Amino acid sequence: MGLSKTIWANPSEIIRTKRPDHPVLVFSPEVLQTTARRFLRGFPGLVTYAVKSNPDEMVIENLVAAGIRGFDVASPAEIDMIRRIAPRAALHYHNPVRGRDEIAHAVRAGVKTWSVDSRSELEKLIEMVPAEGCEISVRFTLPVRGAAYDFGTKFGATPVLAAELLARAAGAGFMPSLTFHPGTQCTDPMAWGAYIRTAAEICRLADVPARRLNVGGGFPNHRTRGPAPALEEIFSLIDRVATEAFGAARPALVCEPGRGLVGDAFTHITRVKALRDDSHVFLNDGVYGGLAELPLIGNIERLEVRAPCGAPRTGAAVNRIVFGPTCDSVDRLPGEIALPGTLEEGDFLVFHGMGAYSSATNTRFNGFGQLEILTALSLRG
Ligand SMILES: *Cc1c(COP(=O)(O)O)cnc(C)c1O
C-alpha cells in the first residue's frame, strides 16, 4: 500500500500529476476560513451559513473552525447533519413550507427559529411548535432587481400580508422577526436598502417591533474578470440603513449567505474530451454536473485553459461553443466562450469561484457526474 498524497499545492499540480479524466473540484480551506472571518468581522450581526449551497462536511467543519455558529437549514437531512457536526450551533429552519413530519422532526432536534410566508404554514407552526423560546421570522418579498435570479417568485409574503403574519406570530407568543432574500449573486447593495426600509414599514403597520431582521443570503462571489465584489460596502449599507429605518427600535441583524461564503473557496477542473472538427468544445462536465448553474446565472469569466503539463495556454482568443458530455442538447454553456486559439484536445478548462451550487446539484445523468473533491493549499496557479 503506497502513501497517497492528500493536500495539493494548487490546481496546476493536480493537472500535471493526475491528468484527471473526470471533473475535479479543488477546495481551499484557507480561502473558506478567510472569507468566513471577513463576514464575522464585517457583518453587523449574526452570520449563519445556508447549508444548501455546499453541504460538504469539510466545508461545515472549516466554517465551524473559523467561528460560524449558526446554519440556515431546509430539510431534516440538513438538520441532522449539522446537529452531528456542530451540536451546539443555532439552526434556522428557513424553508417556509414544511410537511408535518418535517416540523415534528425539527421540534425534536431543538430548532428554535422558523420562517414562514403564508397563513396556512403559520397556523401549522402555531399548532405544532411550542412557542416558548421560539422565533418566527416572516419572510416578505419586493419586486426589486439586482440579483442574478429572483427568489421572490417562489417565496415571500407581500408587505401587507407580512404585517398580518407578524402580528399573529407575536399574538401566539412567538418572538416576532422578519426575513427576506434579495436574490442570489446580488451585486447591487441598494436591493438590501429597499428591503430593510420595507421591513421597518411592516413593523409600523403591524404595530409589532421585530426582535431580529435576517437580511438573507444573496451576497455575491467573484465571477467576473473585474475586482472581487466589495462585501464591506454591502455590510456598511445594511448597517446604515437599518439605523436610519428603525432608529431606536433597530432589531438585531442576522445574515445567511451561501454563495458569498463558499463560492470562492473552490476551483473546478474540467477536461476537453474533443475539439470536434476544430469547432465545438466537448467537456467532461456540463449542466447536469458541476456546471449546472451557468445557464441560470451566466458564465464564469474567471476561466483559464491549461495544457496537460499544467502550463497556461495563451494566445489570441477564438469564440467557441462549449458542450457538456451528455447526449442532451440543452447540455451546453450559454452563448460562446472566448478560449485561446491554441486549445487542444486533452487540455483542461479551469473555472474559478465554483464552490456554490456545483457539487450540491451534480447528477449522474447519462452515466456522467463522477465528481472528485481534492484539497489544495492555494487556488492560484
Ligand atoms: C438559498 C438560500 C440562501 C442562500 O442564498 P445565497 O444566494 O447562496 O447566498 C439563504 N437563505 C435562504 C432562505 C435560502 O433559501
PDB file of N, CA, C and O in Angstrom, residues 220-291:
ATOM      1  N   PRO A 220     -22.669  38.319  -3.255  1.00  0.00           N
ATOM      2  CA  PRO A 220     -22.062  37.768  -4.475  1.00  0.00           C
ATOM      3  C   PRO A 220     -20.692  37.148  -4.216  1.00  0.00           C
ATOM      4  O   PRO A 220     -19.996  37.530  -3.285  1.00  0.00           O
ATOM      5  N   ASN A 221     -20.298  36.212  -5.097  1.00  0.00           N
ATOM      6  CA  ASN A 221     -18.896  35.774  -5.096  1.00  0.00           C
ATOM      7  C   ASN A 221     -18.238  36.282  -6.372  1.00  0.00           C
ATOM      8  O   ASN A 221     -18.858  36.966  -7.185  1.00  0.00           O
ATOM      9  N   HIS A 222     -16.933  35.971  -6.520  1.00  0.00           N
ATOM     10  CA  HIS A 222     -16.138  36.597  -7.586  1.00  0.00           C
ATOM     11  C   HIS A 222     -16.271  35.794  -8.880  1.00  0.00           C
ATOM     12  O   HIS A 222     -15.632  34.749  -9.021  1.00  0.00           O
ATOM     13  N   ARG A 223     -17.083  36.282  -9.803  1.00  0.00           N
ATOM     14  CA  ARG A 223     -17.358  35.544 -11.043  1.00  0.00           C
ATOM     15  C   ARG A 223     -16.896  36.283 -12.288  1.00  0.00           C
ATOM     16  O   ARG A 223     -16.914  35.714 -13.371  1.00  0.00           O
ATOM     17  N   THR A 224     -16.553  37.560 -12.166  1.00  0.00           N
ATOM     18  CA  THR A 224     -16.184  38.336 -13.355  1.00  0.00           C
ATOM     19  C   THR A 224     -14.681  38.614 -13.354  1.00  0.00           C
ATOM     20  O   THR A 224     -14.006  38.436 -12.340  1.00  0.00           O
ATOM     21  N   ARG A 225     -14.192  39.072 -14.540  1.00  0.00           N
ATOM     22  CA  ARG A 225     -12.764  39.407 -14.620  1.00  0.00           C
ATOM     23  C   ARG A 225     -12.414  40.638 -13.780  1.00  0.00           C
ATOM     24  O   ARG A 225     -11.273  40.858 -13.448  1.00  0.00           O
ATOM     25  N   GLY A 226     -13.404  41.473 -13.457  1.00  0.00           N
ATOM     26  CA  GLY A 226     -13.171  42.680 -12.647  1.00  0.00           C
ATOM     27  C   GLY A 226     -12.780  42.304 -11.225  1.00  0.00           C
ATOM     28  O   GLY A 226     -12.591  41.133 -10.915  1.00  0.00           O
ATOM     29  N   PRO A 227     -12.652  43.329 -10.362  1.00  0.00           N
ATOM     30  CA  PRO A 227     -12.272  43.041  -8.972  1.00  0.00           C
ATOM     31  C   PRO A 227     -13.337  42.216  -8.248  1.00  0.00           C
ATOM     32  O   PRO A 227     -14.491  42.182  -8.675  1.00  0.00           O
ATOM     33  N   ALA A 228     -12.935  41.554  -7.163  1.00  0.00           N
ATOM     34  CA  ALA A 228     -13.874  40.774  -6.347  1.00  0.00           C
ATOM     35  C   ALA A 228     -14.937  41.712  -5.775  1.00  0.00           C
ATOM     36  O   ALA A 228     -14.666  42.891  -5.538  1.00  0.00           O
ATOM     37  N   PRO A 229     -16.165  41.229  -5.553  1.00  0.00           N
ATOM     38  CA  PRO A 229     -17.221  42.087  -5.002  1.00  0.00           C
ATOM     39  C   PRO A 229     -16.804  42.700  -3.657  1.00  0.00           C
ATOM     40  O   PRO A 229     -16.144  42.040  -2.855  1.00  0.00           O
ATOM     41  N   ALA A 230     -17.219  43.949  -3.450  1.00  0.00           N
ATOM     42  CA  ALA A 230     -16.862  44.657  -2.214  1.00  0.00           C
ATOM     43  C   ALA A 230     -17.899  44.341  -1.144  1.00  0.00           C
ATOM     44  O   ALA A 230     -18.852  45.088  -0.941  1.00  0.00           O
ATOM     45  N   LEU A 231     -17.702  43.212  -0.445  1.00  0.00           N
ATOM     46  CA  LEU A 231     -18.666  42.801   0.579  1.00  0.00           C
ATOM     47  C   LEU A 231     -18.821  43.863   1.657  1.00  0.00           C
ATOM     48  O   LEU A 231     -19.927  44.113   2.153  1.00  0.00           O
ATOM     49  N   GLU A 232     -17.700  44.520   2.011  1.00  0.00           N
ATOM     50  CA  GLU A 232     -17.756  45.508   3.100  1.00  0.00           C
ATOM     51  C   GLU A 232     -18.698  46.672   2.763  1.00  0.00           C
ATOM     52  O   GLU A 232     -19.321  47.247   3.648  1.00  0.00           O
ATOM     53  N   GLU A 233     -18.806  47.009   1.463  1.00  0.00           N
ATOM     54  CA  GLU A 233     -19.758  48.071   1.082  1.00  0.00           C
ATOM     55  C   GLU A 233     -21.187  47.645   1.361  1.00  0.00           C
ATOM     56  O   GLU A 233     -22.029  48.453   1.775  1.00  0.00           O
ATOM     57  N   ILE A 234     -21.477  46.375   1.096  1.00  0.00           N
ATOM     58  CA  ILE A 234     -22.829  45.872   1.366  1.00  0.00           C
ATOM     59  C   ILE A 234     -23.073  45.859   2.878  1.00  0.00           C
ATOM     60  O   ILE A 234     -24.119  46.305   3.355  1.00  0.00           O
ATOM     61  N   PHE A 235     -22.069  45.384   3.646  1.00  0.00           N
ATOM     62  CA  PHE A 235     -22.225  45.350   5.107  1.00  0.00           C
ATOM     63  C   PHE A 235     -22.505  46.748   5.652  1.00  0.00           C
ATOM     64  O   PHE A 235     -23.370  46.940   6.499  1.00  0.00           O
ATOM     65  N   SER A 236     -21.767  47.755   5.165  1.00  0.00           N
ATOM     66  CA  SER A 236     -21.938  49.081   5.777  1.00  0.00           C
ATOM     67  C   SER A 236     -23.244  49.721   5.328  1.00  0.00           C
ATOM     68  O   SER A 236     -23.883  50.434   6.099  1.00  0.00           O
ATOM     69  N   LEU A 237     -23.709  49.414   4.114  1.00  0.00           N
ATOM     70  CA  LEU A 237     -25.025  49.933   3.713  1.00  0.00           C
ATOM     71  C   LEU A 237     -26.126  49.314   4.581  1.00  0.00           C
ATOM     72  O   LEU A 237     -27.037  50.006   5.047  1.00  0.00           O
ATOM     73  N   ILE A 238     -26.025  47.998   4.832  1.00  0.00           N
ATOM     74  CA  ILE A 238     -27.029  47.333   5.681  1.00  0.00           C
ATOM     75  C   ILE A 238     -27.049  47.986   7.066  1.00  0.00           C
ATOM     76  O   ILE A 238     -28.107  48.307   7.612  1.00  0.00           O
ATOM     77  N   ASP A 239     -25.875  48.214   7.609  1.00  0.00           N
ATOM     78  CA  ASP A 239     -25.758  48.805   8.945  1.00  0.00           C
ATOM     79  C   ASP A 239     -26.383  50.207   8.988  1.00  0.00           C
ATOM     80  O   ASP A 239     -27.193  50.532   9.857  1.00  0.00           O
ATOM     81  N   ARG A 240     -26.029  51.035   7.985  1.00  0.00           N
ATOM     82  CA  ARG A 240     -26.510  52.423   7.951  1.00  0.00           C
ATOM     83  C   ARG A 240     -28.027  52.472   7.756  1.00  0.00           C
ATOM     84  O   ARG A 240     -28.738  53.159   8.498  1.00  0.00           O
ATOM     85  N   VAL A 241     -28.556  51.708   6.785  1.00  0.00           N
ATOM     86  CA  VAL A 241     -29.993  51.777   6.506  1.00  0.00           C
ATOM     87  C   VAL A 241     -30.796  51.205   7.671  1.00  0.00           C
ATOM     88  O   VAL A 241     -31.879  51.711   7.994  1.00  0.00           O
ATOM     89  N   ALA A 242     -30.279  50.161   8.350  1.00  0.00           N
ATOM     90  CA  ALA A 242     -31.018  49.602   9.489  1.00  0.00           C
ATOM     91  C   ALA A 242     -31.201  50.663  10.572  1.00  0.00           C
ATOM     92  O   ALA A 242     -32.282  50.796  11.154  1.00  0.00           O
ATOM     93  N   THR A 243     -30.165  51.450  10.828  1.00  0.00           N
ATOM     94  CA  THR A 243     -30.274  52.509  11.835  1.00  0.00           C
ATOM     95  C   THR A 243     -31.222  53.616  11.364  1.00  0.00           C
ATOM     96  O   THR A 243     -32.091  54.062  12.117  1.00  0.00           O
ATOM     97  N   GLU A 244     -31.087  54.027  10.105  1.00  0.00           N
ATOM     98  CA  GLU A 244     -31.979  55.072   9.578  1.00  0.00           C
ATOM     99  C   GLU A 244     -33.443  54.640   9.619  1.00  0.00           C
ATOM    100  O   GLU A 244     -34.321  55.406   9.988  1.00  0.00           O
ATOM    101  N   ALA A 245     -33.720  53.404   9.228  1.00  0.00           N
ATOM    102  CA  ALA A 245     -35.107  52.972   9.068  1.00  0.00           C
ATOM    103  C   ALA A 245     -35.776  52.653  10.398  1.00  0.00           C
ATOM    104  O   ALA A 245     -36.965  52.906  10.577  1.00  0.00           O
ATOM    105  N   PHE A 246     -35.023  52.098  11.358  1.00  0.00           N
ATOM    106  CA  PHE A 246     -35.643  51.642  12.603  1.00  0.00           C
ATOM    107  C   PHE A 246     -35.367  52.555  13.792  1.00  0.00           C
ATOM    108  O   PHE A 246     -36.063  52.472  14.794  1.00  0.00           O
ATOM    109  N   GLY A 247     -34.331  53.394  13.714  1.00  0.00           N
ATOM    110  CA  GLY A 247     -33.996  54.239  14.856  1.00  0.00           C
ATOM    111  C   GLY A 247     -33.748  53.405  16.095  1.00  0.00           C
ATOM    112  O   GLY A 247     -33.064  52.372  16.044  1.00  0.00           O
ATOM    113  N   ALA A 248     -34.363  53.827  17.213  1.00  0.00           N
ATOM    114  CA  ALA A 248     -34.117  53.158  18.493  1.00  0.00           C
ATOM    115  C   ALA A 248     -34.655  51.733  18.500  1.00  0.00           C
ATOM    116  O   ALA A 248     -34.217  50.899  19.298  1.00  0.00           O
ATOM    117  N   ALA A 249     -35.638  51.430  17.615  1.00  0.00           N
ATOM    118  CA  ALA A 249     -36.238  50.082  17.602  1.00  0.00           C
ATOM    119  C   ALA A 249     -35.489  49.132  16.680  1.00  0.00           C
ATOM    120  O   ALA A 249     -36.036  48.114  16.257  1.00  0.00           O
ATOM    121  N   ARG A 250     -34.210  49.468  16.354  1.00  0.00           N
ATOM    122  CA  ARG A 250     -33.460  48.618  15.427  1.00  0.00           C
ATOM    123  C   ARG A 250     -33.354  47.181  15.942  1.00  0.00           C
ATOM    124  O   ARG A 250     -32.871  46.945  17.052  1.00  0.00           O
ATOM    125  N   PRO A 251     -33.812  46.213  15.117  1.00  0.00           N
ATOM    126  CA  PRO A 251     -33.700  44.809  15.542  1.00  0.00           C
ATOM    127  C   PRO A 251     -32.274  44.313  15.415  1.00  0.00           C
ATOM    128  O   PRO A 251     -31.467  44.905  14.688  1.00  0.00           O
ATOM    129  N   ALA A 252     -31.951  43.234  16.115  1.00  0.00           N
ATOM    130  CA  ALA A 252     -30.657  42.570  15.904  1.00  0.00           C
ATOM    131  C   ALA A 252     -30.639  42.034  14.476  1.00  0.00           C
ATOM    132  O   ALA A 252     -31.662  41.574  13.968  1.00  0.00           O
ATOM    133  N   LEU A 253     -29.476  42.113  13.828  1.00  0.00           N
ATOM    134  CA  LEU A 253     -29.387  41.670  12.436  1.00  0.00           C
ATOM    135  C   LEU A 253     -28.791  40.271  12.346  1.00  0.00           C
ATOM    136  O   LEU A 253     -27.964  39.877  13.172  1.00  0.00           O
ATOM    137  N   VAL A 254     -29.248  39.546  11.313  1.00  0.00           N
ATOM    138  CA  VAL A 254     -28.730  38.208  11.010  1.00  0.00           C
ATOM    139  C   VAL A 254     -28.539  38.152   9.501  1.00  0.00           C
ATOM    140  O   VAL A 254     -29.299  38.797   8.760  1.00  0.00           O
ATOM    141  N   CYS A 255     -27.533  37.417   9.013  1.00  0.00           N
ATOM    142  CA  CYS A 255     -27.461  37.135   7.573  1.00  0.00           C
ATOM    143  C   CYS A 255     -27.276  35.635   7.382  1.00  0.00           C
ATOM    144  O   CYS A 255     -26.891  34.921   8.314  1.00  0.00           O
ATOM    145  N   GLU A 256     -27.584  35.150   6.177  1.00  0.00           N
ATOM    146  CA  GLU A 256     -27.460  33.709   5.912  1.00  0.00           C
ATOM    147  C   GLU A 256     -26.879  33.462   4.523  1.00  0.00           C
ATOM    148  O   GLU A 256     -27.523  32.871   3.667  1.00  0.00           O
ATOM    149  N   PRO A 257     -25.624  33.892   4.301  1.00  0.00           N
ATOM    150  CA  PRO A 257     -25.011  33.705   2.987  1.00  0.00           C
ATOM    151  C   PRO A 257     -24.718  32.241   2.691  1.00  0.00           C
ATOM    152  O   PRO A 257     -24.357  31.481   3.580  1.00  0.00           O
ATOM    153  N   GLY A 258     -24.880  31.865   1.429  1.00  0.00           N
ATOM    154  CA  GLY A 258     -24.400  30.587   0.928  1.00  0.00           C
ATOM    155  C   GLY A 258     -23.259  30.889  -0.027  1.00  0.00           C
ATOM    156  O   GLY A 258     -22.074  30.801   0.311  1.00  0.00           O
ATOM    157  N   ARG A 259     -23.630  31.323  -1.236  1.00  0.00           N
ATOM    158  CA  ARG A 259     -22.654  31.611  -2.280  1.00  0.00           C
ATOM    159  C   ARG A 259     -21.532  32.541  -1.823  1.00  0.00           C
ATOM    160  O   ARG A 259     -20.360  32.290  -2.094  1.00  0.00           O
ATOM    161  N   GLY A 260     -21.892  33.645  -1.136  1.00  0.00           N
ATOM    162  CA  GLY A 260     -20.890  34.645  -0.761  1.00  0.00           C
ATOM    163  C   GLY A 260     -19.820  34.079   0.165  1.00  0.00           C
ATOM    164  O   GLY A 260     -18.688  34.535   0.184  1.00  0.00           O
ATOM    165  N   LEU A 261     -20.196  33.047   0.966  1.00  0.00           N
ATOM    166  CA  LEU A 261     -19.235  32.438   1.881  1.00  0.00           C
ATOM    167  C   LEU A 261     -18.388  31.374   1.190  1.00  0.00           C
ATOM    168  O   LEU A 261     -17.173  31.319   1.360  1.00  0.00           O
ATOM    169  N   VAL A 262     -19.033  30.511   0.401  1.00  0.00           N
ATOM    170  CA  VAL A 262     -18.334  29.308  -0.075  1.00  0.00           C
ATOM    171  C   VAL A 262     -17.876  29.404  -1.535  1.00  0.00           C
ATOM    172  O   VAL A 262     -17.004  28.648  -1.964  1.00  0.00           O
ATOM    173  N   GLY A 263     -18.452  30.348  -2.295  1.00  0.00           N
ATOM    174  CA  GLY A 263     -18.230  30.364  -3.747  1.00  0.00           C
ATOM    175  C   GLY A 263     -16.771  30.395  -4.150  1.00  0.00           C
ATOM    176  O   GLY A 263     -16.324  29.617  -5.009  1.00  0.00           O
ATOM    177  N   ASP A 264     -15.985  31.272  -3.534  1.00  0.00           N
ATOM    178  CA  ASP A 264     -14.604  31.454  -3.990  1.00  0.00           C
ATOM    179  C   ASP A 264     -13.638  30.421  -3.415  1.00  0.00           C
ATOM    180  O   ASP A 264     -12.451  30.443  -3.730  1.00  0.00           O
ATOM    181  N   ALA A 265     -14.143  29.512  -2.588  1.00  0.00           N
ATOM    182  CA  ALA A 265     -13.258  28.534  -1.947  1.00  0.00           C
ATOM    183  C   ALA A 265     -13.029  27.285  -2.802  1.00  0.00           C
ATOM    184  O   ALA A 265     -12.302  26.384  -2.385  1.00  0.00           O
ATOM    185  N   PHE A 266     -13.659  27.217  -3.984  1.00  0.00           N
ATOM    186  CA  PHE A 266     -13.472  26.048  -4.853  1.00  0.00           C
ATOM    187  C   PHE A 266     -13.162  26.478  -6.287  1.00  0.00           C
ATOM    188  O   PHE A 266     -13.744  27.439  -6.798  1.00  0.00           O
ATOM    189  N   THR A 267     -12.263  25.713  -6.917  1.00  0.00           N
ATOM    190  CA  THR A 267     -11.952  25.869  -8.339  1.00  0.00           C
ATOM    191  C   THR A 267     -12.272  24.545  -9.016  1.00  0.00           C
ATOM    192  O   THR A 267     -12.002  23.474  -8.455  1.00  0.00           O
ATOM    193  N   HIS A 268     -12.860  24.620 -10.207  1.00  0.00           N
ATOM    194  CA  HIS A 268     -13.351  23.406 -10.868  1.00  0.00           C
ATOM    195  C   HIS A 268     -12.482  23.074 -12.081  1.00  0.00           C
ATOM    196  O   HIS A 268     -12.316  23.913 -12.962  1.00  0.00           O
ATOM    197  N   ILE A 269     -11.930  21.858 -12.092  1.00  0.00           N
ATOM    198  CA  ILE A 269     -11.091  21.427 -13.219  1.00  0.00           C
ATOM    199  C   ILE A 269     -11.912  20.500 -14.118  1.00  0.00           C
ATOM    200  O   ILE A 269     -12.385  19.452 -13.668  1.00  0.00           O
ATOM    201  N   THR A 270     -12.074  20.913 -15.384  1.00  0.00           N
ATOM    202  CA  THR A 270     -12.753  20.050 -16.359  1.00  0.00           C
ATOM    203  C   THR A 270     -11.781  19.787 -17.501  1.00  0.00           C
ATOM    204  O   THR A 270     -10.783  20.499 -17.662  1.00  0.00           O
ATOM    205  N   ARG A 271     -12.084  18.749 -18.314  1.00  0.00           N
ATOM    206  CA  ARG A 271     -11.145  18.400 -19.379  1.00  0.00           C
ATOM    207  C   ARG A 271     -11.826  18.428 -20.744  1.00  0.00           C
ATOM    208  O   ARG A 271     -13.006  18.091 -20.864  1.00  0.00           O
ATOM    209  N   VAL A 272     -11.070  18.839 -21.761  1.00  0.00           N
ATOM    210  CA  VAL A 272     -11.580  18.857 -23.141  1.00  0.00           C
ATOM    211  C   VAL A 272     -11.498  17.430 -23.691  1.00  0.00           C
ATOM    212  O   VAL A 272     -10.412  16.912 -23.943  1.00  0.00           O
ATOM    213  N   LYS A 273     -12.677  16.807 -23.859  1.00  0.00           N
ATOM    214  CA  LYS A 273     -12.728  15.448 -24.420  1.00  0.00           C
ATOM    215  C   LYS A 273     -12.475  15.461 -25.914  1.00  0.00           C
ATOM    216  O   LYS A 273     -11.948  14.522 -26.488  1.00  0.00           O
ATOM    217  N   ALA A 274     -12.968  16.528 -26.548  1.00  0.00           N
ATOM    218  CA  ALA A 274     -12.854  16.584 -28.001  1.00  0.00           C
ATOM    219  C   ALA A 274     -12.995  18.023 -28.463  1.00  0.00           C
ATOM    220  O   ALA A 274     -13.664  18.835 -27.814  1.00  0.00           O
ATOM    221  N   LEU A 275     -12.333  18.304 -29.575  1.00  0.00           N
ATOM    222  CA  LEU A 275     -12.482  19.578 -30.258  1.00  0.00           C
ATOM    223  C   LEU A 275     -13.025  19.168 -31.629  1.00  0.00           C
ATOM    224  O   LEU A 275     -12.276  18.877 -32.554  1.00  0.00           O
ATOM    225  N   ARG A 276     -14.363  19.080 -31.704  1.00  0.00           N
ATOM    226  CA  ARG A 276     -14.973  18.407 -32.855  1.00  0.00           C
ATOM    227  C   ARG A 276     -14.769  19.209 -34.138  1.00  0.00           C
ATOM    228  O   ARG A 276     -15.252  20.331 -34.244  1.00  0.00           O
ATOM    229  N   ASP A 277     -14.030  18.636 -35.080  1.00  0.00           N
ATOM    230  CA  ASP A 277     -13.717  19.300 -36.354  1.00  0.00           C
ATOM    231  C   ASP A 277     -13.227  20.731 -36.135  1.00  0.00           C
ATOM    232  O   ASP A 277     -13.661  21.657 -36.826  1.00  0.00           O
ATOM    233  N   ASP A 278     -12.349  20.892 -35.144  1.00  0.00           N
ATOM    234  CA  ASP A 278     -11.758  22.198 -34.808  1.00  0.00           C
ATOM    235  C   ASP A 278     -12.813  23.277 -34.548  1.00  0.00           C
ATOM    236  O   ASP A 278     -12.597  24.459 -34.796  1.00  0.00           O
ATOM    237  N   SER A 279     -13.972  22.866 -34.046  1.00  0.00           N
ATOM    238  CA  SER A 279     -15.022  23.852 -33.855  1.00  0.00           C
ATOM    239  C   SER A 279     -15.594  23.781 -32.431  1.00  0.00           C
ATOM    240  O   SER A 279     -15.202  24.547 -31.565  1.00  0.00           O
ATOM    241  N   HIS A 280     -16.474  22.805 -32.168  1.00  0.00           N
ATOM    242  CA  HIS A 280     -17.123  22.739 -30.862  1.00  0.00           C
ATOM    243  C   HIS A 280     -16.239  22.058 -29.828  1.00  0.00           C
ATOM    244  O   HIS A 280     -15.624  21.030 -30.115  1.00  0.00           O
ATOM    245  N   VAL A 281     -16.248  22.637 -28.603  1.00  0.00           N
ATOM    246  CA  VAL A 281     -15.514  22.026 -27.491  1.00  0.00           C
ATOM    247  C   VAL A 281     -16.470  21.116 -26.716  1.00  0.00           C
ATOM    248  O   VAL A 281     -17.567  21.542 -26.349  1.00  0.00           O
ATOM    249  N   PHE A 282     -16.092  19.877 -26.483  1.00  0.00           N
ATOM    250  CA  PHE A 282     -16.852  18.971 -25.623  1.00  0.00           C
ATOM    251  C   PHE A 282     -16.071  18.750 -24.330  1.00  0.00           C
ATOM    252  O   PHE A 282     -14.948  18.254 -24.353  1.00  0.00           O
ATOM    253  N   LEU A 283     -16.683  19.129 -23.200  1.00  0.00           N
ATOM    254  CA  LEU A 283     -16.042  18.961 -21.889  1.00  0.00           C
ATOM    255  C   LEU A 283     -16.513  17.669 -21.235  1.00  0.00           C
ATOM    256  O   LEU A 283     -17.561  17.127 -21.602  1.00  0.00           O
ATOM    257  N   ASN A 284     -15.787  17.242 -20.189  1.00  0.00           N
ATOM    258  CA  ASN A 284     -16.227  16.073 -19.427  1.00  0.00           C
ATOM    259  C   ASN A 284     -17.203  16.454 -18.309  1.00  0.00           C
ATOM    260  O   ASN A 284     -17.541  15.638 -17.473  1.00  0.00           O
ATOM    261  N   ASP A 285     -17.667  17.706 -18.294  1.00  0.00           N
ATOM    262  CA  ASP A 285     -18.680  18.115 -17.316  1.00  0.00           C
ATOM    263  C   ASP A 285     -19.561  19.176 -17.961  1.00  0.00           C
ATOM    264  O   ASP A 285     -19.119  19.884 -18.881  1.00  0.00           O
ATOM    265  N   GLY A 286     -20.797  19.264 -17.489  1.00  0.00           N
ATOM    266  CA  GLY A 286     -21.719  20.212 -18.110  1.00  0.00           C
ATOM    267  C   GLY A 286     -22.860  20.572 -17.188  1.00  0.00           C
ATOM    268  O   GLY A 286     -22.715  20.552 -15.964  1.00  0.00           O
ATOM    269  N   VAL A 287     -24.017  20.886 -17.786  1.00  0.00           N
ATOM    270  CA  VAL A 287     -25.108  21.461 -16.993  1.00  0.00           C
ATOM    271  C   VAL A 287     -25.825  20.423 -16.126  1.00  0.00           C
ATOM    272  O   VAL A 287     -26.596  20.792 -15.257  1.00  0.00           O
ATOM    273  N   TYR A 288     -25.580  19.127 -16.348  1.00  0.00           N
ATOM    274  CA  TYR A 288     -26.121  18.124 -15.430  1.00  0.00           C
ATOM    275  C   TYR A 288     -25.123  17.799 -14.323  1.00  0.00           C
ATOM    276  O   TYR A 288     -25.391  16.963 -13.458  1.00  0.00           O
ATOM    277  N   GLY A 289     -23.961  18.423 -14.367  1.00  0.00           N
ATOM    278  CA  GLY A 289     -22.933  18.158 -13.370  1.00  0.00           C
ATOM    279  C   GLY A 289     -22.576  19.410 -12.608  1.00  0.00           C
ATOM    280  O   GLY A 289     -23.446  20.178 -12.192  1.00  0.00           O
ATOM    281  N   GLY A 290     -21.289  19.656 -12.470  1.00  0.00           N
ATOM    282  CA  GLY A 290     -20.818  20.783 -11.665  1.00  0.00           C
ATOM    283  C   GLY A 290     -21.094  22.148 -12.279  1.00  0.00           C
ATOM    284  O   GLY A 290     -20.977  23.161 -11.593  1.00  0.00           O
ATOM    285  N   LEU A 291     -21.469  22.181 -13.566  1.00  0.00           N
ATOM    286  CA  LEU A 291     -21.689  23.477 -14.227  1.00  0.00           C
ATOM    287  C   LEU A 291     -23.179  23.808 -14.342  1.00  0.00           C
ATOM    288  O   LEU A 291     -23.577  24.632 -15.169  1.00  0.00           O
TER     289      LEU A 291
END
